[in-house]
Tab-separated table of N, CA and C in Angstrom:
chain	number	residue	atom	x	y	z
O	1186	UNK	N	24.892	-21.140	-9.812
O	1186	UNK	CA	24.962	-22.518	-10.230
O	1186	UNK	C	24.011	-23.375	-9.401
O	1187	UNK	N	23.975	-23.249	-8.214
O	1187	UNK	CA	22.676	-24.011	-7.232
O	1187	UNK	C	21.637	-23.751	-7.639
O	1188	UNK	N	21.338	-22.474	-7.827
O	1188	UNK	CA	19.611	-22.302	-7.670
O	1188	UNK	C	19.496	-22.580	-9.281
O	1189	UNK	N	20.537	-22.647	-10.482
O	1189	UNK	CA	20.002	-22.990	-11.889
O	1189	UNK	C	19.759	-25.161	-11.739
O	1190	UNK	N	20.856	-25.269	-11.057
O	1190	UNK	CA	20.291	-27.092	-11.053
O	1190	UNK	C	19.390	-27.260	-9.441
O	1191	UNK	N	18.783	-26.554	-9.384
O	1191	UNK	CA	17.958	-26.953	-8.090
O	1191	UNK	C	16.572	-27.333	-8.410
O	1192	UNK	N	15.624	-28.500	-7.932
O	1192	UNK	CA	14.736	-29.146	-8.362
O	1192	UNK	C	13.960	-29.118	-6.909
O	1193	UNK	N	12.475	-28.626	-7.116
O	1193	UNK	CA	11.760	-28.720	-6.249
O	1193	UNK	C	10.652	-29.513	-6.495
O	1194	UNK	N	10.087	-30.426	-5.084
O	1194	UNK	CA	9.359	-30.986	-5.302
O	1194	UNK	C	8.237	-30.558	-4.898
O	1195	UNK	N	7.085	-29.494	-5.772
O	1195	UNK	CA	6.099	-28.706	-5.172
O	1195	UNK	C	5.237	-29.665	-4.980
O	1196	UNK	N	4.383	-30.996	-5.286
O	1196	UNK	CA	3.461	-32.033	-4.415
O	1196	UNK	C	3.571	-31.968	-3.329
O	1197	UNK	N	4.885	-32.481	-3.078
O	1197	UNK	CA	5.376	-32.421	-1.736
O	1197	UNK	C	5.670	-31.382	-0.800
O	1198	UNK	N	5.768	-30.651	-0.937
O	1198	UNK	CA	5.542	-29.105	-0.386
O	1198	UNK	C	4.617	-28.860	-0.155
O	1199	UNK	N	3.676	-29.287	-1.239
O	1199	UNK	CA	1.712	-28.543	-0.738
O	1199	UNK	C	1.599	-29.995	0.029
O	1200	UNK	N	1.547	-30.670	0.167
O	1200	UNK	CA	1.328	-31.814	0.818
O	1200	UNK	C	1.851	-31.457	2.628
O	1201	UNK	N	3.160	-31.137	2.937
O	1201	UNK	CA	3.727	-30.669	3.981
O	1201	UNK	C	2.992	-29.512	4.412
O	1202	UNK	N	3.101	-28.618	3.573
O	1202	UNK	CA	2.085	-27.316	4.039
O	1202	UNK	C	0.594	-27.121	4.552
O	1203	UNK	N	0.123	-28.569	3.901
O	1203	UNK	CA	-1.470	-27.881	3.493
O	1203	UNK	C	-1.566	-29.590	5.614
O	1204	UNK	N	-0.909	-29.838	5.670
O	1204	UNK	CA	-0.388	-30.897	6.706
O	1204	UNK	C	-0.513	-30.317	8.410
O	1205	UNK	N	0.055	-28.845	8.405
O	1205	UNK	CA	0.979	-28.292	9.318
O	1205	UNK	C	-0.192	-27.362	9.651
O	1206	UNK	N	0.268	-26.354	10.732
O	1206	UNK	CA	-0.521	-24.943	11.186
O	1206	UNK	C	0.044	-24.014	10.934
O	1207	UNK	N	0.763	-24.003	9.705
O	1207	UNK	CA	1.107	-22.476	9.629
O	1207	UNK	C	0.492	-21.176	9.562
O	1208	UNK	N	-1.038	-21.517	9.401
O	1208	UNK	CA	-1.828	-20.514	9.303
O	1208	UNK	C	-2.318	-20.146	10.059
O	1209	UNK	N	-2.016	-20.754	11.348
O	1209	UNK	CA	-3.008	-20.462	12.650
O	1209	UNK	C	-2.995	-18.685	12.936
O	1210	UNK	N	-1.821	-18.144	13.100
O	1210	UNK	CA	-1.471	-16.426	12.992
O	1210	UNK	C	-3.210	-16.016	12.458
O	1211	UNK	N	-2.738	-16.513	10.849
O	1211	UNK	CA	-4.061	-16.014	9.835
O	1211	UNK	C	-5.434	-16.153	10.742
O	1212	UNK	N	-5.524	-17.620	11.052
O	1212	UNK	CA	-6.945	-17.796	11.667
O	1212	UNK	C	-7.135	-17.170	12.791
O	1213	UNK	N	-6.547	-16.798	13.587
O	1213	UNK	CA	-6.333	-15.955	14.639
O	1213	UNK	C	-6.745	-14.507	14.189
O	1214	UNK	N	-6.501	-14.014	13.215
O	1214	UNK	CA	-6.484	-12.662	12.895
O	1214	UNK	C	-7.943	-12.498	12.260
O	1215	UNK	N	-8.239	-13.333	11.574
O	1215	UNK	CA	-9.748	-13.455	11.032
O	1215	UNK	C	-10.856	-13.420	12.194
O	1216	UNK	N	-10.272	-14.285	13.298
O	1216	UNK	CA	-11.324	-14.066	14.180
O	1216	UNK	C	-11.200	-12.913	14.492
O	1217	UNK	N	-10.333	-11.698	14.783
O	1217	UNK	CA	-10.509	-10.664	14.977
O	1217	UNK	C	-11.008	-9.641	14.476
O	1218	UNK	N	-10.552	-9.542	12.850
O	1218	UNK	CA	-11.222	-8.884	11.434
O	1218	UNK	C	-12.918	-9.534	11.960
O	1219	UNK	N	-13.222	-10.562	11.826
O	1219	UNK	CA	-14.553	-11.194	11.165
O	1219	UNK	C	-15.939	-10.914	12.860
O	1220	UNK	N	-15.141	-11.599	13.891
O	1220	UNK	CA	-15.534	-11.462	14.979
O	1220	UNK	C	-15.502	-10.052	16.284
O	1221	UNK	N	-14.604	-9.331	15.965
O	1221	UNK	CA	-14.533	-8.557	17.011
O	1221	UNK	C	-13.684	-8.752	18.197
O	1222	UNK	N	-13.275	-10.152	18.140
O	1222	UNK	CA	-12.610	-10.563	19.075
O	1222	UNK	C	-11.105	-9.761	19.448
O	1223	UNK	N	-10.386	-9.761	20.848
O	1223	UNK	CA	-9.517	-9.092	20.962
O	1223	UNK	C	-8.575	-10.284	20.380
O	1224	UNK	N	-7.402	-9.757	19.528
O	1224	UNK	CA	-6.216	-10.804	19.870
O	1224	UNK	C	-5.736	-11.690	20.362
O	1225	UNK	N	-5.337	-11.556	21.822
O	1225	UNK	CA	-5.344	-12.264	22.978
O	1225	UNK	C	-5.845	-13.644	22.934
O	1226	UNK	N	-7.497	-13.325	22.681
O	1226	UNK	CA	-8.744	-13.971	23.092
O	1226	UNK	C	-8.187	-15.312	21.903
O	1227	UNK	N	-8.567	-14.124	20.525
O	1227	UNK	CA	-8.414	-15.089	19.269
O	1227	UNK	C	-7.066	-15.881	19.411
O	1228	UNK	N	-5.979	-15.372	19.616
O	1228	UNK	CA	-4.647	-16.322	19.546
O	1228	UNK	C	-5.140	-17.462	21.108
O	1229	UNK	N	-5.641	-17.359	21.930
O	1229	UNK	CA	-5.917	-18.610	22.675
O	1229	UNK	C	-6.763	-19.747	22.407
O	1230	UNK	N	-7.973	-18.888	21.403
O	1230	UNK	CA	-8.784	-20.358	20.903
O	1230	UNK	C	-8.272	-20.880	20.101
O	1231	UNK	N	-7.278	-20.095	19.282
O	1231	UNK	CA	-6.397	-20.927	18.089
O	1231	UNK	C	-5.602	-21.589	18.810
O	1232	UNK	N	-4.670	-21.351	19.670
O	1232	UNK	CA	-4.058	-22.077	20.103
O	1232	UNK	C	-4.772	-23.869	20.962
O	1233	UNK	N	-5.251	-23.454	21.634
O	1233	UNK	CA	-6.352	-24.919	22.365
O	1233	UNK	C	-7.103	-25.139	21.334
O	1234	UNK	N	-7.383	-24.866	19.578
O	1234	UNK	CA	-7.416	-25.843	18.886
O	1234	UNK	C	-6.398	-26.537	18.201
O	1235	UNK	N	-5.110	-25.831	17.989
O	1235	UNK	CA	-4.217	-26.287	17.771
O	1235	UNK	C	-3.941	-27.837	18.392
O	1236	UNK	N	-3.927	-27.138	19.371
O	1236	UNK	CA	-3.303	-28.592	20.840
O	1236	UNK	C	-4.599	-29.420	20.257
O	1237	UNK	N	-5.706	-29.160	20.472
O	1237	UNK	CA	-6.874	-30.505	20.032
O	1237	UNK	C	-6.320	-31.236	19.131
O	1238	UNK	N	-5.925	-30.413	17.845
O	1238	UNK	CA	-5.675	-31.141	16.849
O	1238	UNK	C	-4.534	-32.246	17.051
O	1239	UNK	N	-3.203	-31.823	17.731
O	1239	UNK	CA	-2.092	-32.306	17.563
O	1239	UNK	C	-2.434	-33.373	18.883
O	1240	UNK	N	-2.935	-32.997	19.732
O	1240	UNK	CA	-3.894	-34.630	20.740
O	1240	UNK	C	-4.567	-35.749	19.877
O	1241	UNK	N	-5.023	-35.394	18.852
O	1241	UNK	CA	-5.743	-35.822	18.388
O	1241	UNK	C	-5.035	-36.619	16.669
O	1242	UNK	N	-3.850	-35.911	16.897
O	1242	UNK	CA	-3.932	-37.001	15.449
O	1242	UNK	C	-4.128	-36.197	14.355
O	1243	UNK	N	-4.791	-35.021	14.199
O	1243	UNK	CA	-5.003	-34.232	13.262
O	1243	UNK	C	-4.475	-33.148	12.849
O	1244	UNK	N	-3.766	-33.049	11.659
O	1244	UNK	CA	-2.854	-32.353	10.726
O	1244	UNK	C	-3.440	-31.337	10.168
O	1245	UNK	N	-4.818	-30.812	10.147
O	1245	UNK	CA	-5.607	-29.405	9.795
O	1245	UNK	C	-6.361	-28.948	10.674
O	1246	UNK	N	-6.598	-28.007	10.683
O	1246	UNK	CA	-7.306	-26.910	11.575
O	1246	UNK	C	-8.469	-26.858	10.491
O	1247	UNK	N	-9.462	-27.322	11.207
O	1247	UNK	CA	-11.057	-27.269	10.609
O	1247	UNK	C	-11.887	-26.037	11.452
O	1248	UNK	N	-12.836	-25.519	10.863
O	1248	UNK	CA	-14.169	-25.116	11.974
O	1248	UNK	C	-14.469	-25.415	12.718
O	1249	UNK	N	-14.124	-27.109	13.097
O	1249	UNK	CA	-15.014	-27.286	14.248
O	1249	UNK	C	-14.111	-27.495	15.214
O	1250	UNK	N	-12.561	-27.368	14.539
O	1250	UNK	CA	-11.663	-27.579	16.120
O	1250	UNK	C	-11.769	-26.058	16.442
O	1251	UNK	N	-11.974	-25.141	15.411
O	1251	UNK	CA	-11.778	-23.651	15.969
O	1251	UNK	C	-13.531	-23.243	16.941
O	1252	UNK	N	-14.367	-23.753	16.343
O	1252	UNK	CA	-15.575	-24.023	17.341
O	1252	UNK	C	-15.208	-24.386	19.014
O	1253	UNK	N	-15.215	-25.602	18.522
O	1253	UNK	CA	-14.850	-26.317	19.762
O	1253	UNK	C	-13.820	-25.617	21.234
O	1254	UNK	N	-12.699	-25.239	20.591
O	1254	UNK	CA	-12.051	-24.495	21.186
O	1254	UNK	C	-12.241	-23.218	21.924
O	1255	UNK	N	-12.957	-22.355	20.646
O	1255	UNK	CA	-13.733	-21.153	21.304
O	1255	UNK	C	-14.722	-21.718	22.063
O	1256	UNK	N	-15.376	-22.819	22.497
O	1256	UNK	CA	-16.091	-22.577	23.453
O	1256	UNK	C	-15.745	-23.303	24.724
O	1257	UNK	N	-14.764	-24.336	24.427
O	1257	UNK	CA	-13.666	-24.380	25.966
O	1257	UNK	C	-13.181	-23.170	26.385
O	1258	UNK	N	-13.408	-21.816	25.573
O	1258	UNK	CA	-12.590	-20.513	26.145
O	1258	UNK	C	-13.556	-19.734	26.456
O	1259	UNK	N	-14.723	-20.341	26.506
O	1259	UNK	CA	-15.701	-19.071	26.747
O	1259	UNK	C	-16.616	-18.595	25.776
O	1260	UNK	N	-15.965	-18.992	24.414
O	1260	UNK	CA	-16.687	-17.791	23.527
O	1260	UNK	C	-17.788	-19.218	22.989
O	1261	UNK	N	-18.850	-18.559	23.719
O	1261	UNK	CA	-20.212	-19.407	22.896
O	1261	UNK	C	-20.493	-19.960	21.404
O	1262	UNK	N	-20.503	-18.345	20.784
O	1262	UNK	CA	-21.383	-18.224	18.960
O	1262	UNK	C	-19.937	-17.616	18.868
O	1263	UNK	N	-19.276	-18.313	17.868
O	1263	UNK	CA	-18.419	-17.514	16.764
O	1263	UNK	C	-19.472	-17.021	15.972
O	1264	UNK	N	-19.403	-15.605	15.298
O	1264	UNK	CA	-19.977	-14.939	14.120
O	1264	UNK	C	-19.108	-14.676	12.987
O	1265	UNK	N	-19.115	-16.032	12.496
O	1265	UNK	CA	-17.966	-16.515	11.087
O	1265	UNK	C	-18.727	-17.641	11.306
O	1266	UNK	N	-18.766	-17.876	9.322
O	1266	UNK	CA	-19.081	-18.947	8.529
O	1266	UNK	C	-17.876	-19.738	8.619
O	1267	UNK	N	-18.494	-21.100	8.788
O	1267	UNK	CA	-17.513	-22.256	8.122
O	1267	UNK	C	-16.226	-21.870	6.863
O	1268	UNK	N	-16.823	-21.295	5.940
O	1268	UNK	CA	-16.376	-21.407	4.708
O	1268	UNK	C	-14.772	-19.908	5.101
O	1269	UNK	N	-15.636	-18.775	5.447
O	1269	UNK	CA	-14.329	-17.945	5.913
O	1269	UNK	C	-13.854	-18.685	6.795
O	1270	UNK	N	-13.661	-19.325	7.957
O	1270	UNK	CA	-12.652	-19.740	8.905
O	1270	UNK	C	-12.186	-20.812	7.694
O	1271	UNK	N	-12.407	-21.856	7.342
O	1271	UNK	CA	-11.839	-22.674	6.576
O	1271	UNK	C	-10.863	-21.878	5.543
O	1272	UNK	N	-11.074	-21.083	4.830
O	1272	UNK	CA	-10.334	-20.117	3.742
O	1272	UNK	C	-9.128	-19.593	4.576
O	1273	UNK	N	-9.309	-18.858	5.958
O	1273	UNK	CA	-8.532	-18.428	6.647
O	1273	UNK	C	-7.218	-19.848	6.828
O	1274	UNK	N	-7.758	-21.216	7.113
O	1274	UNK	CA	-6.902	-21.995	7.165
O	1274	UNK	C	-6.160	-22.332	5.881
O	1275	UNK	N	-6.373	-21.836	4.732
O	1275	UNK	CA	-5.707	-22.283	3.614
O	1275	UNK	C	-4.312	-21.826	2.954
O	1276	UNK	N	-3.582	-22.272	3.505
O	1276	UNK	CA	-2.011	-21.537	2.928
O	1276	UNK	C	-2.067	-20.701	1.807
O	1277	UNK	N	-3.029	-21.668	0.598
O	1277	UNK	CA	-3.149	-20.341	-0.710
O	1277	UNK	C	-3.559	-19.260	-0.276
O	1278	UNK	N	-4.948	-19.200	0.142
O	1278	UNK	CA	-5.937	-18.049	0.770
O	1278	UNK	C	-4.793	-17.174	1.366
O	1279	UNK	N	-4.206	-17.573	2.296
O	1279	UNK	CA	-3.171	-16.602	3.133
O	1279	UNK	C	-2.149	-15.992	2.480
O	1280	UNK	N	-1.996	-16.621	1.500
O	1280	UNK	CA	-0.633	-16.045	0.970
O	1280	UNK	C	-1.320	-14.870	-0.264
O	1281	UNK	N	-2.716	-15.458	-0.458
O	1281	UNK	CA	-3.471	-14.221	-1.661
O	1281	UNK	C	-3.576	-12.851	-0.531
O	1282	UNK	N	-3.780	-13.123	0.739
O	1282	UNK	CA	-3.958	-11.827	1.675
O	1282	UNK	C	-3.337	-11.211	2.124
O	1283	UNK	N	-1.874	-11.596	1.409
O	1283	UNK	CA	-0.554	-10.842	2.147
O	1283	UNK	C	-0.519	-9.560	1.466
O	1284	UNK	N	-1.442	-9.105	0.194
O	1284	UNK	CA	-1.585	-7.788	-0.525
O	1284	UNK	C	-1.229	-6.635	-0.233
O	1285	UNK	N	-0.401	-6.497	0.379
O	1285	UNK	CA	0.275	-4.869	0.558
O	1285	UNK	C	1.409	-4.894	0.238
O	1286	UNK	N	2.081	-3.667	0.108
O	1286	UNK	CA	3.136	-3.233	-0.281
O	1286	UNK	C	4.304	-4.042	0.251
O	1287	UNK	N	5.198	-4.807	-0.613
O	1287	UNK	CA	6.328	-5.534	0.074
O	1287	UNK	C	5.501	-6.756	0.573
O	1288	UNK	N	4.233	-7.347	0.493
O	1288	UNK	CA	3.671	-8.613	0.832
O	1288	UNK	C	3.511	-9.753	-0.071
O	1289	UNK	N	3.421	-10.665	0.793
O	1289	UNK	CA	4.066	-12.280	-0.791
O	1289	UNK	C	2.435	-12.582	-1.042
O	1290	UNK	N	1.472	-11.328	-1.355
O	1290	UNK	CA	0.374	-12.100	-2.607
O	1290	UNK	C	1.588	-12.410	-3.653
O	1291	UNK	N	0.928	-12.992	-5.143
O	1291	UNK	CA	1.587	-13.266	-6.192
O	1291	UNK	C	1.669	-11.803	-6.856
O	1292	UNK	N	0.435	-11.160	-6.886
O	1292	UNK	CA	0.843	-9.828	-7.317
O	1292	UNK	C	1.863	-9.355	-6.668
O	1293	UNK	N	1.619	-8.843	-5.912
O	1293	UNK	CA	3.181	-7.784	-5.228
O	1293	UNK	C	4.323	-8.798	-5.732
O	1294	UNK	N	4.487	-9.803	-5.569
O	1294	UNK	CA	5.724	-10.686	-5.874
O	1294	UNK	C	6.101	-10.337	-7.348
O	1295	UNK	N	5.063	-10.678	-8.224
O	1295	UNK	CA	5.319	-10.388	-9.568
O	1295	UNK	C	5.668	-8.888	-9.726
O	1296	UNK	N	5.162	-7.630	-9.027
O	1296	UNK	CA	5.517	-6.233	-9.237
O	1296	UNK	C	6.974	-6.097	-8.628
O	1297	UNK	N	7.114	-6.841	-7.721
O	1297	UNK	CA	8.601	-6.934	-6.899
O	1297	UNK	C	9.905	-7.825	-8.466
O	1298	UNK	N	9.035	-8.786	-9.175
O	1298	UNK	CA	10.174	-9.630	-9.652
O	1298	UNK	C	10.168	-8.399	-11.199
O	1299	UNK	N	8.966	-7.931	-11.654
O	1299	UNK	CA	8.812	-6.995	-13.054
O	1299	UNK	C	10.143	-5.335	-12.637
O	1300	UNK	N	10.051	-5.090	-11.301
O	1300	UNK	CA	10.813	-4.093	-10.670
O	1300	UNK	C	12.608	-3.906	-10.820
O	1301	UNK	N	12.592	-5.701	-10.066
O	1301	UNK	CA	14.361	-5.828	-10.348
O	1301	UNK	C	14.552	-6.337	-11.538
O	1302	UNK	N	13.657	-6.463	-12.289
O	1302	UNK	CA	14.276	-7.069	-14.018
O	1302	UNK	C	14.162	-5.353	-14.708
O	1303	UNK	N	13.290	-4.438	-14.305
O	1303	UNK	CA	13.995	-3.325	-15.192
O	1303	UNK	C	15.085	-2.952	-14.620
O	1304	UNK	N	15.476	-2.927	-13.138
O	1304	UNK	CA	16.708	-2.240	-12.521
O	1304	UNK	C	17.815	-3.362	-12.962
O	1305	UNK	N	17.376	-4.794	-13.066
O	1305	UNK	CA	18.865	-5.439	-13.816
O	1305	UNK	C	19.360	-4.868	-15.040
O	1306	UNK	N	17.978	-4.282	-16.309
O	1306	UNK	CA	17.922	-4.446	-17.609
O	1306	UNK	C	18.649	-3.085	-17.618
O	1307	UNK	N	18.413	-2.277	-17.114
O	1307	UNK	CA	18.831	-1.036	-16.895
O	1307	UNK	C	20.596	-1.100	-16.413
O	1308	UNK	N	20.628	-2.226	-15.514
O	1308	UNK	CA	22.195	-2.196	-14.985
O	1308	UNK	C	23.604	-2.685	-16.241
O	1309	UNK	N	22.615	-3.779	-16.904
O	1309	UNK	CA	23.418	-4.076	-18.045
O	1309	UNK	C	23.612	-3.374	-19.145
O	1310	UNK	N	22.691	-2.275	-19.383
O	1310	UNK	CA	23.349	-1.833	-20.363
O	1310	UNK	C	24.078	-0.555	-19.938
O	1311	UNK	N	23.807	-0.072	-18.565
O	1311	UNK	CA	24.845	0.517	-18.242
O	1311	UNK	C	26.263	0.233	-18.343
O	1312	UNK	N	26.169	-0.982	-17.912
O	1312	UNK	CA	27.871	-1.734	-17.683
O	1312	UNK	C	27.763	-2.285	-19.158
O	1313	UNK	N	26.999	-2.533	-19.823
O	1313	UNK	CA	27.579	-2.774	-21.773
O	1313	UNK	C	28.430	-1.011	-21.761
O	1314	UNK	N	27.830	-0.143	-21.901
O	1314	UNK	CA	28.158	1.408	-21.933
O	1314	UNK	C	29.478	1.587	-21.672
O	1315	UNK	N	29.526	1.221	-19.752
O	1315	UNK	CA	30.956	1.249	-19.486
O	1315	UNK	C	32.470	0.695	-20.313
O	1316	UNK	N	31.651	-0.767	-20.584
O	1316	UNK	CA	32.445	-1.616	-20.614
O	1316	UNK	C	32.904	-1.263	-22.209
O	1317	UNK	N	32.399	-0.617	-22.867
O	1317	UNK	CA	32.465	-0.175	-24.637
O	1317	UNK	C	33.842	0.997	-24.368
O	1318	UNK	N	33.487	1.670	-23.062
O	1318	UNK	CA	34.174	3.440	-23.018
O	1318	UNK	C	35.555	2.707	-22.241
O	1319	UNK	N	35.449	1.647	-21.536
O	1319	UNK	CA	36.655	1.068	-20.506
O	1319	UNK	C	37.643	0.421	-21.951
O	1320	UNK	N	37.004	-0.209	-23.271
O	1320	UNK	CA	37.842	-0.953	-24.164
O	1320	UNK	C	37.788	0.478	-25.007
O	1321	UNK	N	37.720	1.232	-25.747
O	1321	UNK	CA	37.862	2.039	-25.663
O	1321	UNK	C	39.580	3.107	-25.582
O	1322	UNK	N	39.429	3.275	-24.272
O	1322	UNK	CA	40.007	3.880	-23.291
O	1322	UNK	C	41.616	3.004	-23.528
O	1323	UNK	N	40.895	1.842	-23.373
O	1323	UNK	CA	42.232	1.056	-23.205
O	1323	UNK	C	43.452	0.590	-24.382
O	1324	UNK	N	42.100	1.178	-25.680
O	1324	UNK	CA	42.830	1.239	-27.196
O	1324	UNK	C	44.025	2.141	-27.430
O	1325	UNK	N	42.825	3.336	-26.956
O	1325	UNK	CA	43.880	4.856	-26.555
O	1325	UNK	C	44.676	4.571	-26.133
O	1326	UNK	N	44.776	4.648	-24.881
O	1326	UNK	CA	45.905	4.144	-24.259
O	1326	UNK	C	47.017	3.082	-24.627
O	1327	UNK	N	47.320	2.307	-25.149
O	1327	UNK	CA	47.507	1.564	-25.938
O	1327	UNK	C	48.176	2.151	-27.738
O	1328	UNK	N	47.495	2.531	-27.753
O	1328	UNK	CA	48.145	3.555	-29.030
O	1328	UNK	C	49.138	4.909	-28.368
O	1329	UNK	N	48.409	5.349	-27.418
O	1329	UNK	CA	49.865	6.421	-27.189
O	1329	UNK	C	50.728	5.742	-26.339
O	1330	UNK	N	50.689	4.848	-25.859
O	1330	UNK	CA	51.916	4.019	-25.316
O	1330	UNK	C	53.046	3.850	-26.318
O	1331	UNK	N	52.565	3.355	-27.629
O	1331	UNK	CA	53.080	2.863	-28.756
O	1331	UNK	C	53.950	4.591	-29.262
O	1332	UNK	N	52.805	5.252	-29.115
O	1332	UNK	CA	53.697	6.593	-30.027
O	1332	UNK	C	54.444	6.980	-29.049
O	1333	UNK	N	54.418	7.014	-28.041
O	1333	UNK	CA	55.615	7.731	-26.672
O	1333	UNK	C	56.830	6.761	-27.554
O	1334	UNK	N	56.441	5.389	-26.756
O	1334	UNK	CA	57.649	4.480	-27.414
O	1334	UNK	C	58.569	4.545	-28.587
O	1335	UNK	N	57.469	4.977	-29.656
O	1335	UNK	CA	57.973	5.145	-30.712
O	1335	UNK	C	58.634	6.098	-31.278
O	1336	UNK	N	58.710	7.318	-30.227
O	1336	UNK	CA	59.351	8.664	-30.049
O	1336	UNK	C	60.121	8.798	-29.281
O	1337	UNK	N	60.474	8.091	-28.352
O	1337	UNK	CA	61.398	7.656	-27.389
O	1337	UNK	C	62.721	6.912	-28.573
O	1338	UNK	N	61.954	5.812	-28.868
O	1338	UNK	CA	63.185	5.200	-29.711
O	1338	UNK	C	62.740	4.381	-31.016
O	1339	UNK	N	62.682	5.535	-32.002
O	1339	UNK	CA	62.423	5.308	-33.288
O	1339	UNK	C	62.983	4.171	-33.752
O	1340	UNK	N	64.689	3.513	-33.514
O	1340	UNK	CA	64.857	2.573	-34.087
O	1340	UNK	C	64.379	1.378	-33.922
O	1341	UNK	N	63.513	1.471	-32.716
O	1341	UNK	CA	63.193	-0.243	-32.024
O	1341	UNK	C	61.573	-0.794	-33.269
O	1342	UNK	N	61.245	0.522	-33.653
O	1342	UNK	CA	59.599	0.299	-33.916
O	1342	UNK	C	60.159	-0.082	-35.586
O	1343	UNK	N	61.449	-0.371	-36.217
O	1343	UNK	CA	61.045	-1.023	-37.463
O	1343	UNK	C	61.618	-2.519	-36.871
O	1344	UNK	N	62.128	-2.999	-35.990
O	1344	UNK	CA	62.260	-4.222	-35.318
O	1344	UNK	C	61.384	-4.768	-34.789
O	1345	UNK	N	60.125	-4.075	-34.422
O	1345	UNK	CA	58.781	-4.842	-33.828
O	1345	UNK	C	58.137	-5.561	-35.084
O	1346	UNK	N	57.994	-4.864	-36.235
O	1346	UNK	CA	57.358	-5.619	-37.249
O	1346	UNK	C	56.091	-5.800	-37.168
């Protein structure tokens, strides 16, 4: 009953999201995929751009706070384009790269939601099946109740009517 009257306000959601650093992990990991960089390294320039940003008033992680940062840490030349670090910051982008098995791309989600609708479709007509052999069952039963009864004590069954 909740989740059938539940109303979301997705503007406002991408608005909150696209607002926040949830992607920093992602951008962190790109510098590692893209750059070579160790982990470590990458989760510290993300992080001291993070902090820039949130010193600063600013609600996205751009290139040039992830610039900037890497080179308060040492690292001179990032070797990444603008356009990949920016993509890396994009909640959509991140959520298209979650692509593996059991990961929230939209594909896997959709193979995950196409999965439990045959194992529901499959469950119901099992339990239609049951539920045919359970009424059924219960007719039977029900009828030889009646003939025991009715062999027990013949005179009662022209008084039932």
């Amino acid at each position: 009953a909740i989740l059938q009257d539940i109303l979301f306000n997705a503007e406002r959601m991408r608005t909150v999201l696209d607002q926040g650093f949830t992607t920093a992990s992602e951008v962190a990991n790109t510098l590692v995929v893209e750059c070579g960089l160790p982990f470590r390294e990458a989760h510290e320039i993300v992080g001291t751009a993070v902090r820039a940003c949130l010193d600063s008033n600013s609600r996205q992680l751009t290139p040039a706070h992830v610039r900037e940062a890497a080179a308060a840490c040492g690292v001179a030349d990032l070797s990444i384009s603008d356009e990949v670090l920016s993509a890396s910051a994009k909640p959509s982008e991140f959520i298209n790269r979650m692509d593996s098995p059991g990961g929230a791309a939209p594909t896997r989600l959709m193979q995950l939601v196409r999965g439990w609708r045959q194992t529901l479709a499959a469950d119901i007509t099992e339990f239609d099946a049951l539920s045919r052999h359970f009424h059924t069952a219960d007719e039977q039963l029900v009828t030889r109740a009646r003939a025991i009864l009715d062999e027990a004590h013949p005179s009662d069954h022209a008084n039932r009517g």
